[in-house]
Amino acid sequence: MPMGHTATDQAGTGGLTATEHRLANGLRVVLSEDHLTPVAAVCLWYDVGSRHEVKGRTGLAHLFEHLMFQGSGQVKGNGHFELVQGAGGSLNGTTSFERTNYFETMPTHQLELALWLEADRMGSLLAALDDESMENQRDVVKNERRQRYDNVPYGTAFEKLTALAYPEGHPYHHTPIGSMADLDAATLEDARAFFRTYYAPGNAVLSVVGDIDPEQTLAWIEKYFGSIAAHDGKPAPRDGSLPEVIGEQLREIVEEEVPARALMAAYRLPHDGTREADAADLALTVLGGGESSRLYNRLVRRDRTAVAAGFGLLRLAGAPSLGWLDVKTSGDVEVPVIEAAIDEELARFAAEGPTAEEMERAQAQLEREWLDRLGTVAGRADELCRYAVLFGDPQLALTAVDRVLDVSAEEVQEAAKARLRPDNRAVLVYEPVSPETAEDADPPEDPEAEATVEAGDKNEETAK
């Protein structure tokens, strides 16, 4: 084993195992062998996301994710993409409230290239970061905001609901995309200081999963990452704790040019990594996880008052998670009709709990999702990093399925009873207006007030 490494643990279920190592400069490494196919996934998580940002400089974490693809000491311009794709691999990066990650899936014989590329930008990005790359990616991110948020129906829903659910001054009050004003205000020195603060070996976890030789992989990691200087100037993240229940229903009505009325709501739920969060996940799966769920059956199939109805969990470790409700109405149905039916179903579920059949189906659904995730080298690499960064133990990724299957129907009922209440939600109601009306409407005074939710992957911004 190369110098600087200490194997700390090995565990696994269902044939999946992972070993942990640490370099002298603080970089944590997790390896998981899987020789089913001749590919290897490299995943690097940095413990920095939008929750680490300060007022006036929102969006820096996401902007910096884009800057990481603009060249480093030995790789010029768009070279990172060109080298990986030219070698038959795929790659990307994403930013969330709680982390920034970078990942490649490569043919096994090209694994060394991916490790060298990641090490080069961790160790030498500042050598390539200049005004030209800063301006280029600032424009890219602003255009991404226009395309995904400002100029699409319901596009700002995630921002609006997040701002309602987390009070002003809370580290999760703003979303990773950031505001236009803050993106404009960010300077080259802001970006350099951000890198020096957060892109340190000791603030990262590197996982490599797939058809690998662990000894050779560790030797490459030591060779390329081991010489990167350790530094530690990262401030502790601000406290994200809040009362378990909001205490009142928060509500905002949005009049925009959208295709249909919509009711969206965010419920404050337990922190990720807890048994209570798993129980809440099962409750939301029974209630709104697919076309067999209670809300879909009631609103879409039976009442025909909605064309879509879903309820899912946005898991967060540093703040209360969010139960995400999204209903699009049918025809001229008014939102109060939908809301009354939802509250009736939630009250019934809190009073009676899930049936045995619903529990079996929900647990099978979550089990399948977890096994699908762990069954791919890229998915497993990502989960190993997630549990290492957010919970300090990558081995927890390999036992997550067991924890979901261990939750009882009584715990699921209790989670719903305690949290899925009208006084524990932020509500967003969309009312359609005609294009003519929308053009005549007065613009908001504060550009940051125009923020909202995506129906897709709400917790991430992605480099393209």
C-alpha positions as a Python dict, from the first residue, in 0.01 Angstrom:
ca = {
    (1, 'M'): (0, 0, 0),
    (2, 'P'): (145, 343, -93),
    (3, 'M'): (265, 573, 181),
    (4, 'G'): (5, 804, 326),
    (5, 'H'): (-275, 548, 304),
    (6, 'T'): (-441, 376, 594),
    (7, 'A'): (-713, 122, 526),
    (8, 'T'): (-977, 189, 789),
    (9, 'D'): (-1268, -44, 722),
    (10, 'Q'): (-1436, -284, 487),
    (11, 'A'): (-1802, -377, 484),
    (12, 'G'): (-2075, -472, 244),
    (13, 'T'): (-2408, -636, 179),
    (14, 'G'): (-2527, -832, -118),
    (15, 'G'): (-2170, -881, -239),
    (16, 'L'): (-2094, -509, -246),
    (17, 'T'): (-1788, -397, -53),
    (18, 'A'): (-1588, -78, -6),
    (19, 'T'): (-1248, -2, 142),
    (20, 'E'): (-1145, 334, 286),
    (21, 'H'): (-808, 506, 275),
    (22, 'R'): (-669, 851, 355),
    (23, 'L'): (-377, 1037, 201),
    (24, 'A'): (-134, 1236, 413),
    (25, 'N'): (-284, 1562, 279),
    (26, 'G'): (-630, 1466, 408),
    (27, 'L'): (-796, 1335, 90),
    (28, 'R'): (-1034, 1053, 174),
    (29, 'V'): (-1048, 767, -79),
    (30, 'V'): (-1312, 495, -114),
    (31, 'L'): (-1264, 197, -348),
    (32, 'S'): (-1519, -65, -454),
    (33, 'E'): (-1429, -348, -691),
    (34, 'D'): (-1683, -466, -948),
    (35, 'H'): (-1554, -672, -1240),
    (36, 'L'): (-1889, -725, -1413),
    (37, 'T'): (-1805, -485, -1697),
    (38, 'P'): (-1469, -334, -1804),
    (39, 'V'): (-1547, 19, -1684),
    (40, 'A'): (-1456, 231, -1384),
    (41, 'A'): (-1631, 529, -1229),
    (42, 'V'): (-1443, 816, -1067),
    (43, 'C'): (-1644, 1043, -838),
    (44, 'L'): (-1509, 1340, -645),
    (45, 'W'): (-1725, 1521, -390),
    (46, 'Y'): (-1621, 1854, -242),
    (47, 'D'): (-1791, 1951, 82),
    (48, 'V'): (-1921, 2282, -51),
    (49, 'G'): (-2260, 2383, -187),
    (50, 'S'): (-2493, 2678, -183),
    (51, 'R'): (-2541, 2647, 195),
    (52, 'H'): (-2180, 2765, 236),
    (53, 'E'): (-2242, 3088, 44),
    (54, 'V'): (-2303, 3428, 199),
    (55, 'K'): (-2557, 3695, 113),
    (56, 'G'): (-2455, 3894, -192),
    (57, 'R'): (-2247, 3610, -335),
    (58, 'T'): (-2507, 3342, -403),
    (59, 'G'): (-2443, 3112, -698),
    (60, 'L'): (-2065, 3097, -648),
    (61, 'A'): (-2061, 2722, -580),
    (62, 'H'): (-2246, 2652, -904),
    (63, 'L'): (-2043, 2908, -1100),
    (64, 'F'): (-1726, 2746, -975),
    (65, 'E'): (-1843, 2404, -1084),
    (66, 'H'): (-1853, 2544, -1438),
    (67, 'L'): (-1511, 2708, -1398),
    (68, 'M'): (-1366, 2365, -1314),
    (69, 'F'): (-1425, 2267, -1678),
    (70, 'Q'): (-1245, 2573, -1819),
    (71, 'G'): (-893, 2440, -1796),
    (72, 'S'): (-626, 2381, -1533),
    (73, 'G'): (-246, 2387, -1514),
    (74, 'Q'): (-182, 2111, -1770),
    (75, 'V'): (-521, 2102, -1945),
    (76, 'K'): (-618, 2400, -2156),
    (77, 'G'): (-965, 2531, -2236),
    (78, 'N'): (-1221, 2258, -2296),
    (79, 'G'): (-958, 1987, -2270),
    (80, 'H'): (-1115, 1801, -1980),
    (81, 'F'): (-1426, 1720, -2185),
    (82, 'E'): (-1224, 1648, -2499),
    (83, 'L'): (-983, 1407, -2330),
    (84, 'V'): (-1250, 1209, -2144),
    (85, 'Q'): (-1488, 1184, -2438),
    (86, 'G'): (-1201, 1107, -2675),
    (87, 'A'): (-1110, 815, -2451),
    (88, 'G'): (-1464, 676, -2471),
    (89, 'G'): (-1577, 808, -2133),
    (90, 'S'): (-1857, 1028, -2006),
    (91, 'L'): (-1843, 1306, -1748),
    (92, 'N'): (-2023, 1591, -1579),
    (93, 'G'): (-2052, 1787, -1257),
    (94, 'T'): (-2340, 1904, -1039),
    (95, 'T'): (-2395, 2145, -752),
    (96, 'S'): (-2649, 2112, -472),
    (97, 'F'): (-2725, 2282, -144),
    (98, 'E'): (-2471, 2059, 31),
    (99, 'R'): (-2192, 1959, -209),
    (100, 'T'): (-2032, 1993, -550),
    (101, 'N'): (-1939, 1675, -736),
    (102, 'Y'): (-1744, 1581, -1048),
    (103, 'F'): (-1756, 1240, -1211),
    (104, 'E'): (-1629, 1033, -1502),
    (105, 'T'): (-1711, 681, -1619),
    (106, 'M'): (-1422, 541, -1822),
    (107, 'P'): (-1312, 221, -1994),
    (108, 'T'): (-1094, 48, -1734),
    (109, 'H'): (-772, 107, -1928),
    (110, 'Q'): (-839, 484, -1921),
    (111, 'L'): (-887, 512, -1543),
    (112, 'E'): (-544, 668, -1491),
    (113, 'L'): (-637, 952, -1728),
    (114, 'A'): (-949, 1039, -1528),
    (115, 'L'): (-753, 1043, -1201),
    (116, 'W'): (-483, 1264, -1353),
    (117, 'L'): (-743, 1507, -1485),
    (118, 'E'): (-920, 1541, -1150),
    (119, 'A'): (-590, 1585, -968),
    (120, 'D'): (-471, 1848, -1214),
    (121, 'R'): (-768, 2074, -1156),
    (122, 'M'): (-769, 2018, -779),
    (123, 'G'): (-402, 2109, -765),
    (124, 'S'): (-361, 2372, -1035),
    (125, 'L'): (-692, 2528, -1136),
    (126, 'L'): (-582, 2873, -1018),
    (127, 'A'): (-305, 2868, -1277),
    (128, 'A'): (-568, 2876, -1552),
    (129, 'L'): (-843, 3082, -1389),
    (130, 'D'): (-852, 3425, -1553),
    (131, 'D'): (-1092, 3703, -1648),
    (132, 'E'): (-1176, 3543, -1983),
    (133, 'S'): (-1287, 3209, -1834),
    (134, 'M'): (-1470, 3392, -1556),
    (135, 'E'): (-1673, 3603, -1799),
    (136, 'N'): (-1736, 3308, -2028),
    (137, 'Q'): (-1884, 3090, -1753),
    (138, 'R'): (-2068, 3376, -1586),
    (139, 'D'): (-2260, 3417, -1913),
    (140, 'V'): (-2316, 3040, -1941),
    (141, 'V'): (-2466, 3021, -1591),
    (142, 'K'): (-2685, 3328, -1647),
    (143, 'N'): (-2814, 3173, -1967),
    (144, 'E'): (-2879, 2846, -1783),
    (145, 'R'): (-3083, 3038, -1532),
    (146, 'R'): (-3290, 3195, -1810),
    (147, 'Q'): (-3347, 2861, -1983),
    (148, 'R'): (-3426, 2648, -1677),
    (149, 'Y'): (-3585, 2898, -1441),
    (150, 'D'): (-3692, 3238, -1564),
    (151, 'N'): (-3831, 3155, -1909),
    (152, 'V'): (-4010, 2823, -1857),
    (153, 'P'): (-4352, 2756, -1703),
    (154, 'Y'): (-4332, 2700, -1325),
    (155, 'G'): (-3954, 2746, -1360),
    (156, 'T'): (-3905, 2959, -1052),
    (157, 'A'): (-4124, 2744, -826),
    (158, 'F'): (-3829, 2577, -652),
    (159, 'E'): (-3674, 2910, -558),
    (160, 'K'): (-4002, 3050, -433),
    (161, 'L'): (-4091, 2750, -219),
    (162, 'T'): (-3740, 2716, -80),
    (163, 'A'): (-3743, 3084, 17),
    (164, 'L'): (-4078, 3028, 192),
    (165, 'A'): (-3981, 2703, 367),
    (166, 'Y'): (-3645, 2833, 494),
    (167, 'P'): (-3659, 3180, 651),
    (168, 'E'): (-3449, 3480, 549),
    (169, 'G'): (-3091, 3433, 668),
    (170, 'H'): (-3113, 3052, 673),
    (171, 'P'): (-2831, 2884, 471),
    (172, 'Y'): (-3087, 2700, 254),
    (173, 'H'): (-3303, 3007, 188),
    (174, 'H'): (-3149, 3046, -159),
    (175, 'T'): (-3099, 2776, -422),
    (176, 'P'): (-2774, 2673, -597),
    (177, 'I'): (-2851, 2863, -919),
    (178, 'G'): (-2805, 3200, -744),
    (179, 'S'): (-2946, 3536, -846),
    (180, 'M'): (-2861, 3736, -1159),
    (181, 'A'): (-2746, 4030, -945),
    (182, 'D'): (-2507, 3814, -743),
    (183, 'L'): (-2372, 3643, -1054),
    (184, 'D'): (-2298, 3987, -1200),
    (185, 'A'): (-2132, 4098, -877),
    (186, 'A'): (-1894, 3800, -847),
    (187, 'T'): (-1531, 3894, -916),
    (188, 'L'): (-1231, 3692, -1024),
    (189, 'E'): (-1085, 3731, -676),
    (190, 'D'): (-1413, 3601, -527),
    (191, 'A'): (-1371, 3286, -736),
    (192, 'R'): (-1005, 3246, -644),
    (193, 'A'): (-1081, 3287, -273),
    (194, 'F'): (-1365, 3034, -305),
    (195, 'F'): (-1129, 2779, -458),
    (196, 'R'): (-859, 2834, -197),
    (197, 'T'): (-1117, 2792, 81),
    (198, 'Y'): (-1309, 2486, -36),
    (199, 'Y'): (-1116, 2296, -304),
    (200, 'A'): (-867, 2139, -66),
    (201, 'P'): (-778, 1767, -43),
    (202, 'G'): (-905, 1754, 314),
    (203, 'N'): (-1244, 1888, 203),
    (204, 'A'): (-1298, 1616, -58),
    (205, 'V'): (-1381, 1249, -96),
    (206, 'L'): (-1268, 1051, -401),
    (207, 'S'): (-1440, 723, -484),
    (208, 'V'): (-1339, 480, -758),
    (209, 'V'): (-1576, 195, -839),
    (210, 'G'): (-1567, -78, -1099),
    (211, 'D'): (-1322, -302, -1279),
    (212, 'I'): (-1018, -183, -1085),
    (213, 'D'): (-699, -319, -934),
    (214, 'P'): (-711, -156, -587),
    (215, 'E'): (-334, -155, -536),
    (216, 'Q'): (-267, 4, -875),
    (217, 'T'): (-552, 251, -828),
    (218, 'L'): (-416, 361, -492),
    (219, 'A'): (-70, 401, -643),
    (220, 'W'): (-211, 631, -913),
    (221, 'I'): (-408, 830, -656),
    (222, 'E'): (-97, 874, -441),
    (223, 'K'): (107, 973, -748),
    (224, 'Y'): (-134, 1238, -873),
    (225, 'F'): (-315, 1362, -563),
    (226, 'G'): (-54, 1302, -294),
    (227, 'S'): (160, 1603, -384),
    (228, 'I'): (-131, 1851, -364),
    (229, 'A'): (-72, 2073, -63),
    (230, 'A'): (-309, 2042, 230),
    (231, 'H'): (-474, 2360, 351),
    (232, 'D'): (-749, 2425, 598),
    (233, 'G'): (-925, 2758, 610),
    (234, 'K'): (-1282, 2646, 563),
    (235, 'P'): (-1536, 2808, 797),
    (236, 'A'): (-1795, 2581, 956),
    (237, 'P'): (-2128, 2582, 770),
    (238, 'R'): (-2395, 2797, 926),
    (239, 'D'): (-2649, 2625, 1147),
    (240, 'G'): (-2936, 2489, 939),
    (241, 'S'): (-3151, 2358, 1225),
    (242, 'L'): (-3514, 2466, 1252),
    (243, 'P'): (-3819, 2364, 1458),
    (244, 'E'): (-3970, 2034, 1343),
    (245, 'V'): (-4291, 2206, 1233),
    (246, 'I'): (-4320, 2543, 1058),
    (247, 'G'): (-4611, 2636, 1286),
    (248, 'E'): (-4828, 2803, 1023),
    (249, 'Q'): (-4918, 2760, 660),
    (250, 'L'): (-4710, 2993, 442),
    (251, 'R'): (-4867, 3082, 110),
    (252, 'E'): (-4785, 3266, -210),
    (253, 'I'): (-4999, 3311, -522),
    (254, 'V'): (-4813, 3345, -851),
    (255, 'E'): (-4988, 3486, -1155),
    (256, 'E'): (-4792, 3387, -1463),
    (257, 'E'): (-4832, 3262, -1816),
    (258, 'V'): (-4851, 2890, -1735),
    (259, 'P'): (-5051, 2614, -1910),
    (260, 'A'): (-5263, 2517, -1606),
    (261, 'R'): (-5331, 2601, -1246),
    (262, 'A'): (-5087, 2429, -1013),
    (263, 'L'): (-5060, 2360, -644),
    (264, 'M'): (-4711, 2301, -509),
    (265, 'A'): (-4619, 2261, -145),
    (266, 'A'): (-4310, 2192, 64),
    (267, 'Y'): (-4348, 2014, 398),
    (268, 'R'): (-4072, 2030, 660),
    (269, 'L'): (-3952, 1672, 720),
    (270, 'P'): (-3673, 1496, 917),
    (271, 'H'): (-3305, 1535, 829),
    (272, 'D'): (-3153, 1283, 591),
    (273, 'G'): (-2959, 1000, 751),
    (274, 'T'): (-3224, 931, 1015),
    (275, 'R'): (-3474, 650, 1055),
    (276, 'E'): (-3747, 916, 1061),
    (277, 'A'): (-3641, 1035, 715),
    (278, 'D'): (-3675, 681, 579),
    (279, 'A'): (-4022, 658, 734),
    (280, 'A'): (-4118, 990, 575),
    (281, 'D'): (-3986, 869, 239),
    (282, 'L'): (-4209, 562, 260),
    (283, 'A'): (-4509, 778, 355),
    (284, 'L'): (-4457, 1004, 53),
    (285, 'T'): (-4411, 700, -171),
    (286, 'V'): (-4747, 557, -61),
    (287, 'L'): (-4914, 896, -99),
    (288, 'G'): (-4759, 1025, -419),
    (289, 'G'): (-4491, 796, -559),
    (290, 'G'): (-4624, 703, -901),
    (291, 'E'): (-4953, 606, -1060),
    (292, 'S'): (-5046, 353, -792),
    (293, 'S'): (-5023, 615, -516),
    (294, 'R'): (-5317, 746, -314),
    (295, 'L'): (-5304, 1102, -442),
    (296, 'Y'): (-5273, 996, -805),
    (297, 'N'): (-5565, 755, -769),
    (298, 'R'): (-5779, 1017, -597),
    (299, 'L'): (-5701, 1330, -800),
    (300, 'V'): (-5620, 1196, -1147),
    (301, 'R'): (-5813, 869, -1172),
    (302, 'R'): (-6117, 914, -948),
    (303, 'D'): (-6194, 1286, -924),
    (304, 'R'): (-6028, 1380, -1255),
    (305, 'T'): (-5944, 1717, -1106),
    (306, 'A'): (-5573, 1688, -1188),
    (307, 'V'): (-5361, 1571, -1478),
    (308, 'A'): (-5053, 1505, -1263),
    (309, 'A'): (-4992, 1450, -892),
    (310, 'G'): (-4667, 1358, -723),
    (311, 'F'): (-4518, 1366, -374),
    (312, 'G'): (-4147, 1305, -316),
    (313, 'L'): (-3870, 1364, -64),
    (314, 'L'): (-3587, 1609, -115),
    (315, 'R'): (-3335, 1465, 133),
    (316, 'L'): (-3113, 1718, 311),
    (317, 'A'): (-2856, 1649, 582),
    (318, 'G'): (-2777, 1997, 713),
    (319, 'A'): (-3134, 2122, 735),
    (320, 'P'): (-3483, 1969, 752),
    (321, 'S'): (-3565, 1774, 438),
    (322, 'L'): (-3858, 1882, 221),
    (323, 'G'): (-4162, 1678, 122),
    (324, 'W'): (-4232, 1802, -229),
    (325, 'L'): (-4595, 1803, -350),
    (326, 'D'): (-4668, 1894, -713),
    (327, 'V'): (-5019, 1887, -862),
    (328, 'K'): (-5126, 2026, -1201),
    (329, 'T'): (-5501, 2084, -1226),
    (330, 'S'): (-5736, 1965, -1498),
    (331, 'G'): (-5939, 2212, -1703),
    (332, 'D'): (-6098, 2491, -1500),
    (333, 'V'): (-6075, 2313, -1164),
    (334, 'E'): (-6005, 2559, -883),
    (335, 'V'): (-5710, 2499, -650),
    (336, 'P'): (-5922, 2492, -329),
    (337, 'V'): (-6101, 2182, -464),
    (338, 'I'): (-5766, 2008, -510),
    (339, 'E'): (-5634, 2125, -174),
    (340, 'A'): (-5940, 1998, 16),
    (341, 'A'): (-5902, 1654, -141),
    (342, 'I'): (-5529, 1644, -57),
    (343, 'D'): (-5590, 1738, 305),
    (344, 'E'): (-5862, 1474, 328),
    (345, 'E'): (-5625, 1205, 199),
    (346, 'L'): (-5341, 1316, 428),
    (347, 'A'): (-5571, 1319, 732),
    (348, 'R'): (-5699, 971, 649),
    (349, 'F'): (-5345, 840, 609),
    (350, 'A'): (-5238, 997, 940),
    (351, 'A'): (-5537, 837, 1114),
    (352, 'E'): (-5514, 491, 956),
    (353, 'G'): (-5158, 450, 829),
    (354, 'P'): (-5058, 246, 526),
    (355, 'T'): (-5210, -91, 447),
    (356, 'A'): (-4986, -398, 445),
    (357, 'E'): (-5004, -401, 65),
    (358, 'E'): (-4906, -33, 43),
    (359, 'M'): (-4610, -88, 277),
    (360, 'E'): (-4490, -383, 72),
    (361, 'R'): (-4524, -190, -253),
    (362, 'A'): (-4355, 124, -118),
    (363, 'Q'): (-4063, -66, 32),
    (364, 'A'): (-4021, -264, -290),
    (365, 'Q'): (-4025, 62, -488),
    (366, 'L'): (-3756, 225, -273),
    (367, 'E'): (-3556, -97, -262),
    (368, 'R'): (-3557, -116, -641),
    (369, 'E'): (-3449, 248, -669),
    (370, 'W'): (-3161, 189, -426),
    (371, 'L'): (-3047, -132, -593),
    (372, 'D'): (-3063, 33, -935),
    (373, 'R'): (-2843, 309, -795),
    (374, 'L'): (-2591, 81, -628),
    (375, 'G'): (-2594, -158, -923),
    (376, 'T'): (-2418, 89, -1155),
    (377, 'V'): (-2057, 184, -1095),
    (378, 'A'): (-2138, 554, -1130),
    (379, 'G'): (-2435, 537, -894),
    (380, 'R'): (-2240, 346, -630),
    (381, 'A'): (-1945, 583, -654),
    (382, 'D'): (-2178, 877, -599),
    (383, 'E'): (-2352, 720, -299),
    (384, 'L'): (-2022, 622, -136),
    (385, 'C'): (-1910, 984, -166),
    (386, 'R'): (-2243, 1112, -37),
    (387, 'Y'): (-2236, 908, 280),
    (388, 'A'): (-1868, 986, 338),
    (389, 'V'): (-1913, 1363, 300),
    (390, 'L'): (-2251, 1412, 467),
    (391, 'F'): (-2244, 1139, 733),
    (392, 'G'): (-1877, 1050, 773),
    (393, 'D'): (-1920, 684, 677),
    (394, 'P'): (-1933, 558, 316),
    (395, 'Q'): (-2024, 208, 437),
    (396, 'L'): (-2374, 338, 519),
    (397, 'A'): (-2446, 346, 145),
    (398, 'L'): (-2422, -32, 131),
    (399, 'T'): (-2678, -85, 408),
    (400, 'A'): (-2932, 182, 310),
    (401, 'V'): (-3171, -77, 164),
    (402, 'D'): (-3174, -271, 491),
    (403, 'R'): (-3268, 41, 684),
    (404, 'V'): (-3562, 118, 455),
    (405, 'L'): (-3692, -239, 482),
    (406, 'D'): (-3666, -226, 861),
    (407, 'V'): (-3912, 64, 900),
    (408, 'S'): (-4254, -36, 1032),
    (409, 'A'): (-4601, 73, 919),
    (410, 'E'): (-4648, 238, 1258),
    (411, 'E'): (-4339, 455, 1204),
    (412, 'V'): (-4465, 556, 861),
    (413, 'Q'): (-4802, 653, 1008),
    (414, 'E'): (-4634, 850, 1287),
    (415, 'A'): (-4420, 1041, 1036),
    (416, 'A'): (-4730, 1143, 843),
    (417, 'K'): (-4924, 1232, 1156),
    (418, 'A'): (-4643, 1448, 1294),
    (419, 'R'): (-4539, 1627, 978),
    (420, 'L'): (-4792, 1612, 692),
    (421, 'R'): (-5012, 1884, 841),
    (422, 'P'): (-5146, 2212, 700),
    (423, 'D'): (-4946, 2411, 957),
    (424, 'N'): (-4621, 2253, 838),
    (425, 'R'): (-4615, 2352, 475),
    (426, 'A'): (-4526, 2632, 238),
    (427, 'V'): (-4775, 2653, -48),
    (428, 'L'): (-4736, 2796, -396),
    (429, 'V'): (-5045, 2845, -612),
    (430, 'Y'): (-5005, 2918, -982),
    (431, 'E'): (-5287, 3107, -1153),
    (432, 'P'): (-5260, 3133, -1534),
    (433, 'V'): (-5277, 3471, -1702),
    (434, 'S'): (-5301, 3543, -2072),
    (435, 'P'): (-4987, 3660, -2257),
    (436, 'E'): (-5141, 4005, -2291),
    (437, 'T'): (-5207, 4028, -1918),
    (438, 'A'): (-4859, 3902, -1839),
    (439, 'E'): (-4701, 4169, -2059),
    (440, 'D'): (-4902, 4443, -1889),
    (441, 'A'): (-4817, 4328, -1537),
    (442, 'D'): (-4576, 4538, -1332),
    (443, 'P'): (-4237, 4371, -1287),
    (444, 'P'): (-4133, 4280, -934),
    (445, 'E'): (-3925, 4540, -758),
    (446, 'D'): (-3673, 4284, -636),
    (447, 'P'): (-3535, 4055, -910),
    (448, 'E'): (-3457, 3792, -645),
    (449, 'A'): (-3829, 3773, -564),
    (450, 'E'): (-3878, 3593, -896),
    (451, 'A'): (-3775, 3249, -772),
    (452, 'T'): (-3943, 2900, -773),
    (453, 'V'): (-3938, 2518, -823),
    (454, 'E'): (-3852, 2261, -1087),
    (455, 'A'): (-4049, 1940, -1110),
    (456, 'G'): (-3735, 1745, -1192),
    (457, 'D'): (-3404, 1735, -1005),
    (458, 'K'): (-3469, 2026, -776),
    (459, 'N'): (-3159, 2012, -561),
    (460, 'E'): (-2896, 2025, -834),
    (461, 'E'): (-2745, 2251, -1096),
    (462, 'T'): (-2547, 2073, -1366),
    (463, 'A'): (-2261, 2157, -1596),
    (464, 'K'): (-2328, 2071, -1960),
}
